[in-house]
């Protein structure tokens, strides 16, 4: 008797399980969560806070908010950010003044921890939503974030 | 001419095979040296170190803010809870009192992490014993939590959302709604999990009575988390040493006494219910307040030794800091749950079949980077 009831119970639990999968099978379109990436590139919108890469926004006058204070460089755990100084002559005062020359960002080393953005006192850098960062040569992942010829926005003090 | 003598006396002898380091059932780069006799396991020798990144040594180089993001990379399925452990250790050392808002958010995020981890475990557990469908269902539900994290923390796996002194930013305006949606959704899914897998006769035959761990052995091997609780060892840090907002909520500790693979399975299923209930108790009244308490830009812990333990999805994670008063720890040791839980593998797997070993490993729920660090 227990032999037969074992068989009966076995089949019953299998059918119960199959009723779950069967339900999804028949409603396959409703519950689908698969994203058709990359076909949905045009409509794909990442969340605002999504950490894709560090970017430095520039305004229409090609000005950014980075004073070159190096706080982000210090906060970064793995040397992803390098601030290169320019010790040129300030046009206004005629004195020697430290200015930011290059903000070098090695995306290949970045762990997306967000500590640099957290540390920046002037909000000069923020997260970009681009995540398609595959390249054939990793030197292409070393970027200079301040655009050529850009300046610090007036009124931002270091 | 010589004649070949065919030896027909098959004799039974022990031999060893490698399982891993690239084996799907080891869930990462763990190498197991199995001494077997036919199908019967005589000995399991775990060989570690394939993903050792010297995180503890790196911590000695980093500031306390920087250490937090390294813990994401240990037990990546409990990333938020690991972050919380380091932050709590630093805050306790500084005697910094964080606001209620921080505590509640940390607890909600931590329980969501636990559910996400258990969802993944459930899917993989089914897959390991031959039921591929569970994998998709588990990942489908985990996806909702990942979206919550992505919206609020900006990342899906390595969040680095906790900072010493609070949270990196406030929760997203959609957070509460999304969490409520998830809780409602997931409440209908756990019974489905039960119907699909827990009550399945093949699954029960594969897991019941397999890999039995007694309570005494669980304690002497230093096992913690669901593995310990399945053996009747009450070891939930959330219950015995509550941290953050866990003292404001009521929940039951999932306990079983059988100590076999099926009991470990049931403990995790029950933990999902308990985590849901913790989230429900907190989500409606997240207190107002600051999401971050200012700390010095350079955190220096007073000279001394500090220990903080938390309950991750895998068990007890301990953070032990020795500070000499400088901006880096002199030594930082992580007591990771996976390492102690792995140590029991040889003890419970001996005498069972190779296929049982896969089922046992699945309910130990090992995350290899947590073991190697
Ligand atoms: S990005 Fe911000 S923190 Fe970094 S150098 Fe510029 S101003 Fe300083
Ligand atoms: S996100 Fe982290 S790793 Fe990347 S540049 Fe900023 S501080 Fe460095």
Coordinates of C-alpha atoms and ligand atoms in Angstrom, one line a residue:
Chain A
X1 CA 0.0 0.0 0.0
X2 CA 2.7 2.4 0.9
X3 CA 4.4 1.6 -2.4
X4 CA 1.3 2.7 -4.3
X5 CA 0.8 5.8 -2.1
X6 CA 4.4 6.7 -2.7
X7 CA 3.8 6.6 -6.4
X8 CA 0.6 8.6 -6.0
X9 CA 2.3 11.3 -3.9
X10 CA 5.2 11.5 -6.2
X11 CA 3.1 12.1 -9.2
X12 CA 1.0 14.6 -7.3
X13 CA 4.0 16.8 -6.2
X14 CA 5.4 16.6 -9.7
X15 CA 2.1 17.8 -11.1
X16 CA 1.8 20.6 -8.5
X17 CA 5.3 21.8 -9.6
X18 CA 4.3 21.6 -13.2
X19 CA 1.2 23.6 -12.6
X20 CA 3.5 26.5 -11.5
X21 CA 5.7 26.2 -14.5
X22 CA 2.7 25.7 -16.7
X23 CA 1.1 28.8 -15.5
X24 CA 4.1 30.8 -16.5
X25 CA 4.4 29.0 -19.8
X26 CA 0.8 30.0 -20.7
X27 CA 1.3 33.6 -19.6
X28 CA 4.8 33.9 -21.0
X29 CA 4.3 37.4 -22.3
X30 CA 2.9 38.9 -19.2
X31 CA 5.6 38.3 -16.7
X32 CA 8.5 38.6 -19.0
X33 CA 11.4 40.6 -17.5
X34 CA 14.0 39.9 -20.1
X35 CA 15.5 43.1 -21.6
X36 CA 16.1 43.0 -25.3
X37 CA 19.4 44.6 -25.0
X38 CA 21.1 45.8 -27.3
X39 CA 17.9 46.1 -29.4
X40 CA 16.3 48.4 -26.9
X41 CA 19.2 50.8 -26.8
X42 CA 17.0 53.7 -28.1
X43 CA 14.6 53.4 -25.2
X44 CA 16.9 52.1 -22.5
X45 CA 17.2 54.6 -19.7
X46 CA 19.4 53.9 -16.7
X47 CA 18.6 55.2 -13.3
X48 CA 19.8 58.7 -12.4
X49 CA 22.2 57.4 -9.8
X50 CA 23.5 54.6 -11.9
X51 CA 27.3 54.5 -11.7
X52 CA 28.6 54.0 -15.2
X53 CA 31.7 56.2 -15.4
X54 CA 32.9 59.4 -13.8
X55 CA 32.3 62.5 -16.0
X56 CA 33.0 66.2 -15.6
X57 CA 30.1 68.3 -16.9
X58 CA 31.1 71.4 -18.9
X59 CA 28.8 74.3 -19.5
X60 CA 28.2 76.1 -22.8
X61 CA 31.3 78.4 -22.2
X62 CA 33.5 75.3 -21.9
X63 CA 33.9 75.9 -18.2
X64 CA 33.8 73.3 -15.5
X65 CA 33.8 73.5 -11.7
X66 CA 37.1 71.7 -10.9
X67 CA 39.6 73.7 -9.1
X68 CA 42.2 70.9 -9.0
X69 CA 42.1 70.6 -5.2
X70 CA 43.0 67.0 -5.4
X71 CA 40.5 65.9 -2.8
X72 CA 39.1 63.3 -5.2
X73 CA 42.6 62.0 -6.0
X74 CA 43.2 61.5 -2.2
X75 CA 39.8 59.9 -1.7
X76 CA 40.3 57.4 -4.5
X77 CA 41.4 54.0 -3.1
X78 CA 43.3 52.8 -6.2
X79 CA 44.9 55.8 -7.9
X80 CA 42.3 56.0 -10.7
X81 CA 42.4 59.8 -10.7
X82 CA 45.5 61.9 -11.5
X83 CA 45.4 65.6 -11.3
X84 CA 48.2 67.3 -13.3
X85 CA 49.0 70.8 -12.4
X86 CA 50.0 73.7 -14.6
X87 CA 52.1 76.3 -12.8
X88 CA 51.6 79.0 -15.3
X89 CA 51.4 82.8 -14.9
X90 CA 48.0 84.0 -14.0
X91 CA 46.9 86.6 -16.6
X92 CA 45.1 88.9 -14.1
X93 CA 47.6 89.1 -11.3
X94 CA 50.7 88.3 -13.3
X95 CA 51.8 86.0 -10.5
X96 CA 52.6 82.3 -10.7
X97 CA 49.5 80.4 -9.9
X98 CA 48.7 76.7 -9.7
X99 CA 46.0 75.7 -12.1
X100 CA 44.5 72.4 -13.2
X101 CA 46.0 71.2 -16.4
X102 CA 44.7 67.7 -16.8
X103 CA 42.2 65.6 -14.9
X104 CA 43.3 62.1 -15.9
X105 CA 40.8 59.4 -15.2
X106 CA 41.8 55.7 -15.7
X107 CA 38.5 54.1 -16.2
X108 CA 40.1 50.7 -16.4
X109 CA 41.1 50.9 -12.7
X110 CA 37.9 52.5 -11.4
X111 CA 35.9 50.4 -8.9
X112 CA 32.9 52.7 -9.1
X113 CA 33.0 53.3 -5.4
X114 CA 31.8 56.9 -5.6
X115 CA 34.2 58.2 -3.0
X116 CA 35.7 60.8 -5.4
X117 CA 32.3 62.3 -6.2
X118 CA 31.5 62.2 -2.5
X119 CA 34.7 64.1 -1.7
X120 CA 34.5 66.8 -4.3
X121 CA 33.7 70.1 -2.6
X122 CA 32.5 71.8 -5.8
X123 CA 30.5 69.0 -7.4
X124 CA 32.7 69.2 -10.4
X125 CA 32.5 65.5 -11.2
X126 CA 29.4 63.3 -11.3
X127 CA 28.3 59.9 -12.5
X128 CA 27.6 59.3 -16.2
X129 CA 25.1 56.7 -17.2
X130 CA 27.1 55.2 -20.1
X131 CA 28.1 51.7 -19.4
X132 CA 29.2 50.5 -22.8
X133 CA 32.9 50.8 -22.1
X134 CA 34.3 47.8 -24.0
X135 CA 37.3 48.8 -26.1
X136 CA 39.9 46.9 -28.0
X137 CA 42.8 48.6 -26.4
X138 CA 42.8 49.5 -22.7
X139 CA 44.7 52.7 -23.2
X140 CA 41.5 54.0 -24.7
X141 CA 40.0 53.9 -21.2
X142 CA 42.4 56.5 -19.9
X143 CA 40.6 59.8 -20.3
X144 CA 41.2 63.4 -19.7
X145 CA 38.0 64.7 -18.3
X146 CA 38.5 68.4 -18.6
X147 CA 38.0 69.4 -22.3
X148 CA 40.8 71.1 -24.1
X149 CA 40.8 74.8 -23.6
X150 CA 38.3 74.6 -20.7
X151 CA 38.5 76.9 -17.7
X152 CA 37.4 76.9 -14.1
X153 CA 34.0 78.6 -13.9
X154 CA 34.4 82.0 -12.4
X155 CA 33.4 82.3 -8.7
X156 CA 34.5 78.9 -7.7
X157 CA 37.3 79.2 -5.2
X158 CA 39.7 76.5 -4.1
Chain B
X1 CA 55.0 -15.0 -29.0
X2 CA 53.8 -13.5 -25.8
X3 CA 50.3 -13.8 -24.7
X4 CA 48.6 -11.0 -22.9
X5 CA 47.1 -11.9 -19.6
X6 CA 43.8 -10.2 -19.0
X7 CA 43.3 -9.3 -15.4
X8 CA 39.7 -9.9 -14.6
X9 CA 40.0 -9.2 -10.9
X10 CA 38.5 -5.8 -10.6
X11 CA 39.6 -4.5 -7.3
X12 CA 38.2 -1.6 -5.4
X13 CA 40.7 1.1 -4.8
X14 CA 40.6 4.7 -3.7
X15 CA 41.5 7.4 -6.1
X16 CA 41.2 11.1 -6.2
X17 CA 39.6 13.5 -8.5
X18 CA 39.6 17.3 -8.7
X19 CA 36.3 19.1 -8.4
X20 CA 37.0 22.6 -9.6
X21 CA 38.6 25.2 -9.5
X22 CA 36.3 25.7 -12.6
X23 CA 33.3 23.7 -11.7
X24 CA 29.8 25.1 -11.8
X25 CA 28.7 23.4 -8.6
X26 CA 31.5 25.0 -6.5
X27 CA 30.0 28.4 -7.4
X28 CA 33.4 30.0 -7.9
X29 CA 37.0 29.1 -8.0
X30 CA 37.1 26.6 -5.2
X31 CA 39.1 23.4 -5.8
X32 CA 38.0 20.3 -3.9
X33 CA 40.3 17.3 -3.9
X34 CA 38.0 14.3 -3.5
X35 CA 39.3 11.0 -2.4
X36 CA 36.6 8.6 -3.5
X37 CA 36.0 4.9 -3.7
X38 CA 33.6 4.3 -6.5
X39 CA 30.9 6.9 -5.9
X40 CA 31.5 7.1 -2.2
X41 CA 33.4 10.0 -0.8
X42 CA 36.2 9.2 1.6
X43 CA 37.7 12.6 2.0
X44 CA 37.2 16.2 0.9
X45 CA 40.2 18.5 0.9
X46 CA 39.3 22.1 0.0
X47 CA 42.1 23.9 -1.7
X48 CA 41.7 27.6 -1.3
X49 CA 43.4 30.7 -2.6
X50 CA 42.4 30.9 -6.2
X51 CA 40.7 34.3 -5.7
X52 CA 42.8 35.6 -2.9
X53 CA 43.2 39.4 -3.3
X54 CA 44.7 40.2 0.1
X55 CA 41.8 42.4 1.1
X56 CA 42.9 42.4 4.7
X57 CA 46.4 43.7 3.7
X58 CA 44.9 46.3 1.5
X59 CA 42.8 47.5 4.4
X60 CA 46.0 48.4 6.3
X61 CA 46.8 50.7 3.4
X62 CA 43.4 52.3 3.1
X63 CA 41.6 55.0 5.0
X64 CA 38.5 53.8 6.9
X65 CA 36.2 55.3 4.2
X66 CA 38.1 53.3 1.6
X67 CA 38.0 50.0 3.4
X68 CA 34.2 49.9 3.1
X69 CA 34.2 49.4 -0.7
X70 CA 36.6 46.5 -0.4
X71 CA 34.1 44.6 1.7
X72 CA 31.7 44.7 -1.3
X73 CA 34.1 42.3 -2.9
X74 CA 34.1 39.7 -0.2
X75 CA 30.7 38.2 0.1
X76 CA 29.3 40.1 -2.8
X77 CA 25.8 38.8 -2.2
X78 CA 25.7 40.4 1.2
X79 CA 27.5 43.6 0.1
X80 CA 25.4 46.0 2.0
X81 CA 25.6 44.0 5.2
X82 CA 29.4 43.8 4.9
X83 CA 29.6 47.5 4.4
X84 CA 27.4 48.0 7.5
X85 CA 29.7 45.8 9.6
X86 CA 32.8 48.0 8.9
X87 CA 30.8 51.2 9.3
X88 CA 29.4 50.0 12.7
X89 CA 32.8 49.1 13.8
X90 CA 34.2 52.5 13.0
X91 CA 31.2 54.3 14.5
X92 CA 31.5 52.3 17.7
X93 CA 35.1 53.1 18.0
X94 CA 34.5 56.8 17.4
X95 CA 31.5 56.6 19.8
X96 CA 29.4 58.2 17.0
X97 CA 25.7 58.0 17.5
X98 CA 23.9 57.8 14.1
X99 CA 20.3 58.9 13.6
X100 CA 17.3 56.6 13.7
X101 CA 16.7 57.2 10.0
X102 CA 20.2 55.8 9.2
X103 CA 19.5 52.8 11.4
X104 CA 16.2 52.0 9.9
X105 CA 17.4 52.4 6.3
X106 CA 20.4 50.2 7.0
X107 CA 18.2 47.5 8.4
X108 CA 15.8 47.6 5.5
X109 CA 18.6 47.5 3.0
X110 CA 20.3 44.7 4.9
X111 CA 17.2 42.5 4.9
X112 CA 16.6 43.2 1.2
X113 CA 20.1 42.1 0.6
X114 CA 19.4 38.9 2.6
X115 CA 16.3 38.1 0.5
X116 CA 18.2 38.8 -2.7
X117 CA 21.0 36.5 -1.6
X118 CA 18.5 33.8 -0.6
X119 CA 16.7 34.2 -3.9
X120 CA 19.9 33.6 -5.8
X121 CA 20.7 30.7 -3.5
X122 CA 17.3 29.1 -4.0
X123 CA 17.6 29.3 -7.8
X124 CA 21.1 27.8 -7.7
X125 CA 20.2 25.2 -5.2
X126 CA 17.5 23.9 -7.5
X127 CA 19.9 24.0 -10.4
X128 CA 22.5 22.0 -8.5
X129 CA 20.1 19.2 -7.9
X130 CA 18.8 19.3 -11.5
X131 CA 15.9 21.7 -11.6
X132 CA 16.9 24.4 -13.9
X133 CA 13.6 26.3 -13.8
X134 CA 14.2 27.5 -10.2
X135 CA 17.2 29.4 -11.4
X136 CA 15.1 31.7 -13.6
X137 CA 12.4 32.2 -10.9
X138 CA 15.0 33.0 -8.3
X139 CA 16.7 35.5 -10.5
X140 CA 13.4 37.1 -11.6
X141 CA 12.6 38.0 -8.0
X142 CA 16.1 39.1 -7.2
X143 CA 15.9 41.4 -10.2
X144 CA 13.3 43.5 -8.4
X145 CA 15.6 44.0 -5.5
X146 CA 18.5 44.8 -7.7
X147 CA 16.4 47.5 -9.3
X148 CA 15.7 48.9 -5.9
X149 CA 19.4 49.0 -5.2
X150 CA 20.3 50.4 -8.5
X151 CA 17.9 53.3 -8.1
X152 CA 18.9 54.1 -4.6
X153 CA 22.6 53.1 -4.4
X154 CA 23.6 53.4 -8.0
X155 CA 24.9 49.9 -8.3
X156 CA 23.4 46.4 -8.3
X157 CA 26.1 44.4 -6.6
X158 CA 29.0 46.5 -5.2
X159 CA 26.9 49.2 -3.6
X160 CA 29.3 50.9 -1.2
X161 CA 26.2 52.7 0.1
X162 CA 27.1 52.8 3.8
X163 CA 29.8 55.2 4.9
X164 CA 31.2 55.6 8.4
X165 CA 28.6 58.0 9.8
X166 CA 25.6 57.0 7.8
X167 CA 24.7 56.6 4.2
X168 CA 26.3 58.0 1.1
X169 CA 23.0 59.6 0.0
X170 CA 19.4 59.5 1.0
X171 CA 17.0 56.9 -0.3
X172 CA 15.5 57.6 -3.6
X173 CA 11.9 59.0 -3.6
X174 CA 10.6 55.8 -5.2
X175 CA 12.3 53.6 -2.6
X176 CA 9.4 53.0 -0.3
X177 CA 7.0 52.3 -3.1
X178 CA 9.3 49.9 -4.8
X179 CA 10.0 48.0 -1.6
X180 CA 6.3 47.7 -0.9
X181 CA 5.7 46.5 -4.4
X182 CA 8.4 43.9 -3.9
X183 CA 7.1 42.7 -0.6
X184 CA 3.6 42.3 -2.0
X185 CA 5.0 40.5 -5.1
X186 CA 7.4 38.2 -3.1
X187 CA 4.7 37.1 -0.7
X188 CA 3.0 35.4 -3.6
X189 CA 6.2 33.9 -4.8
X190 CA 7.5 32.0 -1.8
X191 CA 4.4 29.7 -1.7
X192 CA 5.2 29.1 -5.4
X193 CA 8.8 28.2 -4.4
X194 CA 7.4 25.7 -2.0
X195 CA 5.1 24.2 -4.6
X196 CA 7.8 24.0 -7.2
X197 CA 10.7 22.7 -5.2
X198 CA 10.2 22.3 -1.4
X199 CA 7.4 19.8 -1.8
X200 CA 8.9 18.1 -4.8
X201 CA 9.4 14.5 -4.0
X202 CA 12.6 14.1 -6.0
X203 CA 14.1 17.1 -4.3
X204 CA 13.1 15.8 -0.9
X205 CA 14.7 12.5 -1.6
X206 CA 17.9 14.2 -2.8
X207 CA 18.2 16.3 0.4
X208 CA 16.5 14.6 3.4
X209 CA 19.0 12.9 5.6
X210 CA 21.9 14.0 3.4
X211 CA 24.9 15.8 5.0
X212 CA 23.7 15.6 8.6
X213 CA 25.4 18.0 11.0
X214 CA 24.8 17.6 14.7
X215 CA 24.4 20.6 17.0
X216 CA 27.6 19.8 18.9
X217 CA 29.6 19.6 15.7
X218 CA 28.1 22.8 14.4
X219 CA 29.3 24.6 17.5
X220 CA 32.7 23.0 17.6
X221 CA 33.3 23.8 13.9
X222 CA 32.3 27.4 14.5
X223 CA 29.5 27.2 12.0
X224 CA 27.1 30.1 11.9
X225 CA 24.2 31.4 9.9
X226 CA 21.5 29.2 8.4
X227 CA 23.8 26.2 8.4
X228 CA 24.2 26.4 12.2
X229 CA 20.5 27.1 12.8
X230 CA 19.4 24.1 10.8
X231 CA 21.3 22.0 13.3
X232 CA 19.4 23.6 16.2
X233 CA 22.2 26.0 17.1
X234 CA 20.7 29.3 17.9
X235 CA 23.3 31.7 16.5
X236 CA 21.5 34.6 14.9
X237 CA 23.5 37.7 15.6
X238 CA 20.4 39.8 14.8
X239 CA 18.7 38.2 17.8
X240 CA 21.5 37.9 20.3
X241 CA 23.4 41.1 19.6
X242 CA 21.0 43.4 17.7
X243 CA 22.5 46.2 15.7
X244 CA 21.1 49.1 13.8
X245 CA 17.2 49.0 14.1
X246 CA 17.0 45.3 14.7
X247 CA 16.1 45.9 18.3
X248 CA 12.9 47.7 17.3
X249 CA 11.5 44.8 15.3
X250 CA 10.1 41.4 16.3
X251 CA 11.0 38.3 14.3
X252 CA 11.5 34.7 14.9
X253 CA 14.8 33.0 14.5
X254 CA 14.5 30.2 11.9
X255 CA 15.5 27.0 13.7
X256 CA 15.4 23.4 12.7
X257 CA 16.9 20.4 14.5
X258 CA 17.4 17.8 11.8
X259 CA 20.7 19.3 10.6
X260 CA 20.4 17.8 7.1
X261 CA 20.4 19.5 3.7
X262 CA 16.6 19.8 3.7
X263 CA 16.6 21.5 7.1
X264 CA 19.2 24.1 5.8
X265 CA 16.9 24.6 2.9
X266 CA 13.9 25.2 5.1
X267 CA 15.7 27.6 7.3
X268 CA 16.5 29.8 4.4
X269 CA 13.0 29.7 3.1
X270 CA 11.7 30.7 6.6
X271 CA 14.3 33.5 6.8
X272 CA 12.9 35.0 3.6
X273 CA 9.5 35.2 5.4
X274 CA 11.1 36.7 8.5
X275 CA 13.0 39.3 6.4
X276 CA 9.8 40.3 4.7
X277 CA 8.2 40.8 8.1
X278 CA 11.1 42.9 9.3
X279 CA 10.9 45.1 6.2
X280 CA 7.1 45.5 6.7
X281 CA 7.5 46.6 10.2
X282 CA 9.9 49.3 9.3
X283 CA 9.1 50.5 5.8
X284 CA 6.0 52.5 6.8
X285 CA 7.7 54.7 9.4
X286 CA 11.2 55.5 8.3
X287 CA 11.9 58.3 10.7
X288 CA 12.8 61.7 9.5
X289 CA 16.3 62.9 10.1
X290 CA 19.8 63.2 8.6
X291 CA 21.0 60.4 6.4
X292 CA 24.5 61.2 7.3
X293 CA 26.4 62.3 10.4
X294 CA 29.4 64.4 9.6
X295 CA 32.7 62.8 10.4
X296 CA 36.2 64.2 10.0
X297 CA 37.5 64.0 6.5
X298 CA 40.4 61.9 7.9
X299 CA 39.0 59.4 10.4
X300 CA 41.4 58.3 13.1
X301 CA 40.3 55.7 15.5
X302 CA 41.5 55.9 19.1
X303 CA 44.2 53.5 20.0
X304 CA 42.7 50.1 20.8
X305 CA 40.9 47.0 19.6
X306 CA 37.4 46.9 18.2
X307 CA 35.1 44.1 17.2
X308 CA 31.8 44.2 15.5
X309 CA 29.8 41.3 14.3
X310 CA 26.7 41.2 12.0
X311 CA 24.6 38.5 10.5
X312 CA 25.1 38.3 6.8
X313 CA 23.1 36.1 4.5
X314 CA 25.7 33.4 5.2
X315 CA 26.3 33.8 8.9
X316 CA 28.4 35.8 11.3
X317 CA 30.7 38.3 9.8
X318 CA 33.2 39.7 12.3
X319 CA 35.3 42.8 11.8
X320 CA 38.2 43.1 14.1
X321 CA 40.2 46.3 14.0
X322 CA 43.4 47.0 15.8
X323 CA 44.1 50.7 15.7
X324 CA 47.3 52.5 16.8
X325 CA 45.6 55.9 16.5
X326 CA 46.6 56.6 12.9
X327 CA 44.4 57.0 9.9
X328 CA 44.8 53.4 8.8
X329 CA 44.1 50.3 10.9
X330 CA 47.2 48.5 12.1
X331 CA 45.5 45.2 11.4
X332 CA 42.0 44.4 10.2
X333 CA 40.7 40.9 10.3
X334 CA 37.5 39.7 8.8
X335 CA 35.9 36.6 10.4
X336 CA 34.1 35.5 7.4
X337 CA 31.1 33.0 7.7
X338 CA 32.0 31.1 4.5
X339 CA 35.4 30.0 5.8
X340 CA 34.0 28.4 8.9
X341 CA 31.1 26.9 7.1
X342 CA 33.4 25.4 4.5
X343 CA 35.5 23.7 7.3
X344 CA 32.6 21.5 8.1
X345 CA 32.3 20.2 4.5
X346 CA 34.6 17.2 4.9
X347 CA 32.9 16.2 8.2
X348 CA 29.4 16.0 6.7
X349 CA 30.2 14.8 3.2
X350 CA 32.2 11.7 4.1
X351 CA 30.3 8.6 3.3
X352 CA 27.9 10.2 0.9
X353 CA 27.9 10.1 -2.9
X354 CA 29.4 12.7 -5.3
X355 CA 25.9 13.9 -6.3
X356 CA 25.1 14.4 -2.6
X357 CA 28.2 16.5 -2.2
X358 CA 26.8 18.9 -4.8
X359 CA 23.6 19.2 -2.8
X360 CA 25.5 19.7 0.5
X361 CA 27.6 22.4 -1.1
X362 CA 24.5 24.1 -2.4
X363 CA 23.0 24.4 1.1
X364 CA 26.3 25.5 2.7
X365 CA 25.8 28.5 0.3
X366 CA 29.4 29.2 -0.2
X367 CA 30.6 32.4 -1.8
X368 CA 34.2 31.8 -2.6
X369 CA 35.6 35.4 -2.5
X370 CA 34.3 35.5 1.0
X371 CA 36.4 32.5 1.9
X372 CA 39.6 33.7 0.3
X373 CA 39.2 37.4 0.8
Ligands
LIG1 S1 37.1 67.1 -9.2 FE1 36.5 68.1 -7.3 S2 37.8 67.1 -5.8 FE2 38.7 66.6 -7.7 S3 40.3 68.1 -8.0 FE3 38.4 68.9 -9.1 S4 37.4 70.2 -7.5 FE4 38.9 68.9 -6.4
LIG2 S1 34.7 55.9 -8.2 FE1 36.2 55.3 -6.7 S2 37.7 54.1 -7.8 FE2 36.6 55.3 -9.3 S3 37.7 57.2 -9.5 FE3 36.2 57.6 -8.0 S4 37.2 57.1 -6.0 FE4 38.4 56.2 -7.7

